[in-house]
Coordinates of C-alpha atoms in Angstrom, one line a residue:
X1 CA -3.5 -6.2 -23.4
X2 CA -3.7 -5.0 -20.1
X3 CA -2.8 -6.3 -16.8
X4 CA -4.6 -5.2 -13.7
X5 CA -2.3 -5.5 -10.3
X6 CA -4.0 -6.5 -7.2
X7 CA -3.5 -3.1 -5.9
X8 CA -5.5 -2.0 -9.0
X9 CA -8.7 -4.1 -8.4
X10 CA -8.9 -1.7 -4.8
X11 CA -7.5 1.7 -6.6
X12 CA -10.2 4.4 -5.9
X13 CA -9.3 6.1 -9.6
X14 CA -9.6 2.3 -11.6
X15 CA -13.1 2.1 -9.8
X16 CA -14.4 5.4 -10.8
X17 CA -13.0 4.5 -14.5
X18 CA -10.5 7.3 -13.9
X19 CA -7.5 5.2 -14.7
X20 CA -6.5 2.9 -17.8
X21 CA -4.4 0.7 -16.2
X22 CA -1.6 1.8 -18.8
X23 CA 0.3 4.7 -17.0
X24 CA 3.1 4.0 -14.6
X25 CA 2.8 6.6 -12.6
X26 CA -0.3 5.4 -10.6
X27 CA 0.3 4.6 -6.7
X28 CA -1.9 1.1 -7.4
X29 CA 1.0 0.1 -9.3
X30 CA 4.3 1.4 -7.3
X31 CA 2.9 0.3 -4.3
X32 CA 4.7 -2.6 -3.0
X33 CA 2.1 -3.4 0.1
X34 CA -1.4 -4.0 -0.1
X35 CA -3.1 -0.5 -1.0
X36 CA -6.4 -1.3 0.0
X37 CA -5.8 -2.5 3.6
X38 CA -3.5 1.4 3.7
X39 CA -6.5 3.1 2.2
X40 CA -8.9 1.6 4.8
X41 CA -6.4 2.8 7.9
X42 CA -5.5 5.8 5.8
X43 CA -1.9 5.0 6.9
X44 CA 1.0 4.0 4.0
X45 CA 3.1 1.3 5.7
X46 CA 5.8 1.4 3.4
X47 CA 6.7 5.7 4.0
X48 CA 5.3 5.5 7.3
X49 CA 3.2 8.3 6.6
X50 CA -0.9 9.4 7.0
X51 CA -2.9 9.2 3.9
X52 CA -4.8 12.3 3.0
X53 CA -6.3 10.5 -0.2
X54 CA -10.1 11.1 -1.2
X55 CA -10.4 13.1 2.3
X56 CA -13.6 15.0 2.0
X57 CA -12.5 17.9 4.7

């Protein structure tokens, strides 16, 4: 069975259908903070780094 996060429900990859939930290695799921408030500002506040995820330029 699987188990979606919070993070997950947000995750541009689960919404496309890209991702199936099942793989470890997906930031939805390491990410200790609320992904979809850092994918909004485009700003991780847990590495204190800018985001350059799904940039079209």
């Amino acid at each position: 069975m699987k188990v979606i996060p919070k993070n997950c429900e947000s995750c541009p990859e689960y919404i496309k259908g890209q991702c199936d939930t099942l793989t470890d290695k997906c930031m939805c799921k390491r990410c200790p903070r609320n992904l979809p408030e850092c994918l909004i500002t485009r700003y991780c506040r847990e590495t204190e780094s800018v985001l350059a995820y799904g940039r079209d330029d």
